[in-house]
Amino acid sequence: MLINNPSNNYNLVDLTSAVRNIPIQYGTFNTMGIFSEEGVASDTVMFEESTQNGALIVDRVRGEKNTVGQDGTRKMHSFVIPHFPHDEYISPKDLKNVSAYDDFSETEQLAKVREKKLFRARQNHDWTLNKARAQALFSATVYAPSGTVSQNWNTEFGVSRTAVDFLLGTSTTEILAKIETVIAAIYDGMAGENYNGIVVPCDTAFFNALIIHPLVKEAYKYAQANQAGLDPMRGRLAAGGSPLPNGREFYFGGLTFKEVRDAYNGTKIVTASEGVAVPTGSDMFKTYFSSAERFGLVNTQGEMMYAFEQSAPNGTKITIETESNHASALLRPQAVVRCYTSN
């Protein structure tokens, strides 16, 4: 779709379709499938929380007054979606006397420079989404580091998070018993909602302490031998088959423990020595995307990312304006369980 500037019909070009063709720069939380995605037309999301009341029916003497059903409770929730704008620039010096990356006999072409800039923008937006999803799970808050939005899902729903201390530094700790506590808390927290598994994204320190625990070590060695065909790197492939290590996985006691090594500018995106247990295959964890701040996109369903190109009237630069607008919501925050070790 082409969106024109009213003062110059050739000044603004929509590059969003081009961005869609750039592969997603995956992070761990963008690949786990925990969050479903929904585009919305407004910067504010509203949804209804309903509680259905039920009871066991008691017997009555025939002719006596029957028991009567009670309607459930209904409560409206709303929250604002943060705005994440990011610009890239192309100047004449990006092309002048600069050889192409793949052919040093050619001059760098504008199309290739544009592609490089779009790739970097896509990477930054995807990394931001990955961080936002991690923060939602580990701290139950919406990612908005500048403070434009403040949202805590535990506070919103009036719940508290269950925490299970695995005591991995104690050799006699019954790890399976700890896992059963996690499973029970998630089952209760989901309150009848469907899910098909439980994954525990966790810090490397927690994962290491788990797999060397005396009551777990042999199970991990057996799992690795069967999972990776004795190839220790096979089980660590990143999304898309990249050979770069992207964390180990270990299925034990009904939980899939997933090591998270993602870090940006040297800072990890997960809490040190901790993990969170999250049910998978449900619609209770959702990322909402709102539309771009453009007249031509008002009241349209939001997309993951937008990009627009605008040329300066004096021909000195080309601006690539990108934005994403998203919030990752926990609609059953009580179903996320903190897993940690105090020793």
mmCIF file of N, CA and C in Angstrom, residues 37-104:
data_model
loop_
_atom_site.group_PDB
_atom_site.id
_atom_site.type_symbol
_atom_site.label_atom_id
_atom_site.label_comp_id
_atom_site.label_asym_id
_atom_site.label_seq_id
_atom_site.Cartn_x
_atom_site.Cartn_y
_atom_site.Cartn_z
ATOM 1 N N GLU A 37 -1.028 -14.059 19.050
ATOM 2 C CA GLU A 37 -0.925 -12.681 18.576
ATOM 3 C C GLU A 37 -2.258 -12.194 18.039
ATOM 4 N N GLU A 38 -2.543 -10.915 18.302
ATOM 5 C CA GLU A 38 -3.803 -10.333 17.838
ATOM 6 C C GLU A 38 -3.590 -8.874 17.469
ATOM 7 N N GLY A 39 -3.997 -8.503 16.270
ATOM 8 C CA GLY A 39 -3.954 -7.114 15.851
ATOM 9 C C GLY A 39 -5.220 -6.400 16.281
ATOM 10 N N VAL A 40 -5.077 -5.185 16.802
ATOM 11 C CA VAL A 40 -6.228 -4.396 17.247
ATOM 12 C C VAL A 40 -6.177 -3.028 16.578
ATOM 13 N N ALA A 41 -7.310 -2.379 16.500
ATOM 14 C CA ALA A 41 -7.417 -1.112 15.783
ATOM 15 C C ALA A 41 -7.196 0.101 16.678
ATOM 16 N N SER A 42 -7.111 -0.089 17.984
ATOM 17 C CA SER A 42 -6.987 1.017 18.920
ATOM 18 C C SER A 42 -5.696 0.903 19.711
ATOM 19 N N ASP A 43 -5.266 2.027 20.291
ATOM 20 C CA ASP A 43 -4.097 2.021 21.162
ATOM 21 C C ASP A 43 -4.433 1.489 22.555
ATOM 22 N N THR A 44 -5.720 1.330 22.817
ATOM 23 C CA THR A 44 -6.170 0.807 24.107
ATOM 24 C C THR A 44 -6.925 -0.490 23.887
ATOM 25 N N VAL A 45 -6.587 -1.482 24.673
ATOM 26 C CA VAL A 45 -7.248 -2.788 24.576
ATOM 27 C C VAL A 45 -8.203 -2.936 25.757
ATOM 28 N N MET A 46 -9.415 -3.370 25.464
ATOM 29 C CA MET A 46 -10.393 -3.648 26.511
ATOM 30 C C MET A 46 -10.850 -5.088 26.384
ATOM 31 N N PHE A 47 -10.949 -5.766 27.506
ATOM 32 C CA PHE A 47 -11.462 -7.133 27.490
ATOM 33 C C PHE A 47 -12.214 -7.406 28.789
ATOM 34 N N GLU A 48 -13.063 -8.391 28.725
ATOM 35 C CA GLU A 48 -13.922 -8.709 29.866
ATOM 36 C C GLU A 48 -13.443 -9.965 30.561
ATOM 37 N N GLU A 49 -13.362 -9.894 31.869
ATOM 38 C CA GLU A 49 -13.075 -11.068 32.695
ATOM 39 C C GLU A 49 -14.391 -11.555 33.274
ATOM 40 N N SER A 50 -14.734 -12.784 32.985
ATOM 41 C CA SER A 50 -15.992 -13.334 33.512
ATOM 42 C C SER A 50 -15.711 -14.582 34.325
ATOM 43 N N THR A 51 -16.424 -14.704 35.422
ATOM 44 C CA THR A 51 -16.293 -15.857 36.306
ATOM 45 C C THR A 51 -17.619 -16.590 36.350
ATOM 46 N N GLN A 52 -17.589 -17.849 35.973
ATOM 47 C CA GLN A 52 -18.802 -18.654 35.986
ATOM 48 C C GLN A 52 -18.924 -19.389 37.315
ATOM 49 N N ASN A 53 -20.014 -19.156 38.011
ATOM 50 C CA ASN A 53 -20.245 -19.824 39.286
ATOM 51 C C ASN A 53 -20.890 -21.183 39.056
ATOM 52 N N GLY A 54 -20.499 -22.132 39.845
ATOM 53 C CA GLY A 54 -21.095 -23.463 39.773
ATOM 54 C C GLY A 54 -21.156 -24.071 41.163
ATOM 55 N N ALA A 55 -21.964 -25.076 41.327
ATOM 56 C CA ALA A 55 -22.101 -25.716 42.644
ATOM 57 C C ALA A 55 -22.637 -27.128 42.470
ATOM 58 N N LEU A 56 -22.335 -27.956 43.436
ATOM 59 C CA LEU A 56 -22.947 -29.279 43.451
ATOM 60 C C LEU A 56 -24.419 -29.135 43.823
ATOM 61 N N ILE A 57 -25.253 -29.903 43.165
ATOM 62 C CA ILE A 57 -26.693 -29.857 43.432
ATOM 63 C C ILE A 57 -27.019 -30.842 44.551
ATOM 64 N N VAL A 58 -27.725 -30.352 45.552
ATOM 65 C CA VAL A 58 -28.097 -31.221 46.678
ATOM 66 C C VAL A 58 -29.504 -31.775 46.446
ATOM 67 N N ASP A 59 -29.764 -32.878 47.083
ATOM 68 C CA ASP A 59 -31.086 -33.485 46.935
ATOM 69 C C ASP A 59 -32.117 -32.729 47.763
ATOM 70 N N ARG A 60 -33.366 -32.799 47.321
ATOM 71 C CA ARG A 60 -34.477 -32.142 48.003
ATOM 72 C C ARG A 60 -35.640 -33.122 48.095
ATOM 73 N N VAL A 61 -36.482 -32.896 49.083
ATOM 74 C CA VAL A 61 -37.730 -33.647 49.165
ATOM 75 C C VAL A 61 -38.617 -33.205 48.009
ATOM 76 N N ARG A 62 -39.217 -34.126 47.339
ATOM 77 C CA ARG A 62 -40.082 -33.784 46.214
ATOM 78 C C ARG A 62 -41.153 -32.788 46.647
ATOM 79 N N GLY A 63 -41.267 -31.737 45.836
ATOM 80 C CA GLY A 63 -42.207 -30.681 46.163
ATOM 81 C C GLY A 63 -41.551 -29.516 46.890
ATOM 82 N N GLU A 64 -40.342 -29.751 47.446
ATOM 83 C CA GLU A 64 -39.609 -28.686 48.129
ATOM 84 C C GLU A 64 -39.021 -27.725 47.091
ATOM 85 N N LYS A 65 -38.694 -26.506 47.522
ATOM 86 C CA LYS A 65 -38.136 -25.506 46.613
ATOM 87 C C LYS A 65 -36.811 -25.981 46.023
ATOM 88 N N ASN A 66 -36.670 -25.792 44.721
ATOM 89 C CA ASN A 66 -35.445 -26.221 44.042
ATOM 90 C C ASN A 66 -34.275 -25.284 44.339
ATOM 91 N N THR A 67 -33.061 -25.804 44.165
ATOM 92 C CA THR A 67 -31.897 -24.918 44.223
ATOM 93 C C THR A 67 -31.906 -24.023 42.989
ATOM 94 N N VAL A 68 -31.283 -22.854 43.093
ATOM 95 C CA VAL A 68 -31.301 -21.860 42.023
ATOM 96 C C VAL A 68 -29.866 -21.493 41.635
ATOM 97 N N GLY A 69 -29.637 -21.436 40.350
ATOM 98 C CA GLY A 69 -28.310 -21.058 39.867
ATOM 99 C C GLY A 69 -28.038 -19.575 40.063
ATOM 100 N N GLN A 70 -26.741 -19.249 40.165
ATOM 101 C CA GLN A 70 -26.330 -17.850 40.322
ATOM 102 C C GLN A 70 -25.474 -17.447 39.127
ATOM 103 N N ASP A 71 -25.717 -16.244 38.631
ATOM 104 C CA ASP A 71 -24.922 -15.746 37.521
ATOM 105 C C ASP A 71 -23.499 -15.468 37.973
ATOM 106 N N GLY A 72 -22.553 -15.588 37.035
ATOM 107 C CA GLY A 72 -21.162 -15.296 37.328
ATOM 108 C C GLY A 72 -20.912 -13.801 37.403
ATOM 109 N N THR A 73 -19.690 -13.453 37.757
ATOM 110 C CA THR A 73 -19.312 -12.050 37.856
ATOM 111 C C THR A 73 -18.626 -11.610 36.564
ATOM 112 N N ARG A 74 -18.715 -10.317 36.249
ATOM 113 C CA ARG A 74 -18.102 -9.756 35.050
ATOM 114 C C ARG A 74 -17.337 -8.506 35.437
ATOM 115 N N LYS A 75 -16.138 -8.358 34.847
ATOM 116 C CA LYS A 75 -15.306 -7.204 35.145
ATOM 117 C C LYS A 75 -14.560 -6.789 33.889
ATOM 118 N N MET A 76 -14.572 -5.485 33.609
ATOM 119 C CA MET A 76 -13.883 -4.975 32.438
ATOM 120 C C MET A 76 -12.449 -4.577 32.790
ATOM 121 N N HIS A 77 -11.520 -4.885 31.880
ATOM 122 C CA HIS A 77 -10.126 -4.488 32.028
ATOM 123 C C HIS A 77 -9.715 -3.701 30.791
ATOM 124 N N SER A 78 -8.791 -2.774 30.958
ATOM 125 C CA SER A 78 -8.263 -2.041 29.814
ATOM 126 C C SER A 78 -6.809 -1.682 30.081
ATOM 127 N N PHE A 79 -6.034 -1.548 29.006
ATOM 128 C CA PHE A 79 -4.649 -1.130 29.140
ATOM 129 C C PHE A 79 -4.200 -0.483 27.836
ATOM 130 N N VAL A 80 -3.163 0.339 27.941
ATOM 131 C CA VAL A 80 -2.635 1.075 26.799
ATOM 132 C C VAL A 80 -1.454 0.318 26.194
ATOM 133 N N ILE A 81 -1.383 0.306 24.868
ATOM 134 C CA ILE A 81 -0.290 -0.348 24.167
ATOM 135 C C ILE A 81 0.855 0.644 23.964
ATOM 136 N N PRO A 82 2.065 0.336 24.397
ATOM 137 C CA PRO A 82 3.201 1.250 24.207
ATOM 138 C C PRO A 82 3.568 1.407 22.726
ATOM 139 N N HIS A 83 4.221 2.538 22.439
ATOM 140 C CA HIS A 83 4.623 2.893 21.081
ATOM 141 C C HIS A 83 6.144 2.843 20.984
ATOM 142 N N PHE A 84 6.679 2.084 20.006
ATOM 143 C CA PHE A 84 8.120 1.916 19.862
ATOM 144 C C PHE A 84 8.560 2.385 18.468
ATOM 145 N N PRO A 85 8.904 3.675 18.319
ATOM 146 C CA PRO A 85 9.358 4.184 17.019
ATOM 147 C C PRO A 85 10.875 4.065 16.888
ATOM 148 N N HIS A 86 11.334 3.859 15.671
ATOM 149 C CA HIS A 86 12.784 3.770 15.410
ATOM 150 C C HIS A 86 13.037 4.185 13.966
ATOM 151 N N ASP A 87 14.008 5.086 13.763
ATOM 152 C CA ASP A 87 14.316 5.583 12.424
ATOM 153 C C ASP A 87 15.707 5.144 11.983
ATOM 154 N N GLU A 88 15.838 4.953 10.683
ATOM 155 C CA GLU A 88 17.126 4.728 10.034
ATOM 156 C C GLU A 88 17.279 5.788 8.945
ATOM 157 N N TYR A 89 18.511 6.141 8.616
ATOM 158 C CA TYR A 89 18.760 7.181 7.616
ATOM 159 C C TYR A 89 19.700 6.671 6.529
ATOM 160 N N ILE A 90 19.437 7.103 5.312
ATOM 161 C CA ILE A 90 20.330 6.858 4.182
ATOM 162 C C ILE A 90 20.793 8.212 3.675
ATOM 163 N N SER A 91 22.087 8.409 3.646
ATOM 164 C CA SER A 91 22.652 9.671 3.164
ATOM 165 C C SER A 91 23.513 9.396 1.937
ATOM 166 N N PRO A 92 23.848 10.429 1.174
ATOM 167 C CA PRO A 92 24.695 10.220 -0.008
ATOM 168 C C PRO A 92 26.012 9.530 0.311
ATOM 169 N N LYS A 93 26.548 9.765 1.512
ATOM 170 C CA LYS A 93 27.832 9.146 1.857
ATOM 171 C C LYS A 93 27.712 7.631 2.039
ATOM 172 N N ASP A 94 26.468 7.127 2.224
ATOM 173 C CA ASP A 94 26.274 5.682 2.311
ATOM 174 C C ASP A 94 26.509 5.010 0.968
ATOM 175 N N LEU A 95 26.450 5.784 -0.125
ATOM 176 C CA LEU A 95 26.626 5.222 -1.460
ATOM 177 C C LEU A 95 27.886 5.721 -2.160
ATOM 178 N N LYS A 96 28.303 6.927 -1.836
ATOM 179 C CA LYS A 96 29.400 7.560 -2.564
ATOM 180 C C LYS A 96 30.738 6.878 -2.268
ATOM 181 N N ASN A 97 31.378 6.345 -3.311
ATOM 182 C CA ASN A 97 32.698 5.737 -3.209
ATOM 183 C C ASN A 97 32.756 4.579 -2.212
ATOM 184 N N VAL A 98 31.621 3.904 -2.033
ATOM 185 C CA VAL A 98 31.579 2.738 -1.153
ATOM 186 C C VAL A 98 31.292 1.513 -1.994
ATOM 187 N N SER A 99 32.153 0.508 -1.918
ATOM 188 C CA SER A 99 31.946 -0.705 -2.710
ATOM 189 C C SER A 99 30.880 -1.576 -2.089
ATOM 190 N N ALA A 100 30.218 -2.367 -2.897
ATOM 191 C CA ALA A 100 29.179 -3.272 -2.423
ATOM 192 C C ALA A 100 29.792 -4.352 -1.541
ATOM 193 N N TYR A 101 29.016 -4.863 -0.609
ATOM 194 C CA TYR A 101 29.516 -5.880 0.306
ATOM 195 C C TYR A 101 29.864 -7.171 -0.411
ATOM 196 N N ASP A 102 29.088 -7.533 -1.421
ATOM 197 C CA ASP A 102 29.294 -8.822 -2.071
ATOM 198 C C ASP A 102 30.048 -8.698 -3.393
ATOM 199 N N ASP A 103 30.417 -7.471 -3.794
ATOM 200 C CA ASP A 103 31.155 -7.294 -5.045
ATOM 201 C C ASP A 103 31.927 -5.984 -4.958
ATOM 202 N N PHE A 104 33.232 -6.071 -4.707
ATOM 203 C CA PHE A 104 34.036 -4.880 -4.486
ATOM 204 C C PHE A 104 34.299 -4.094 -5.771
#
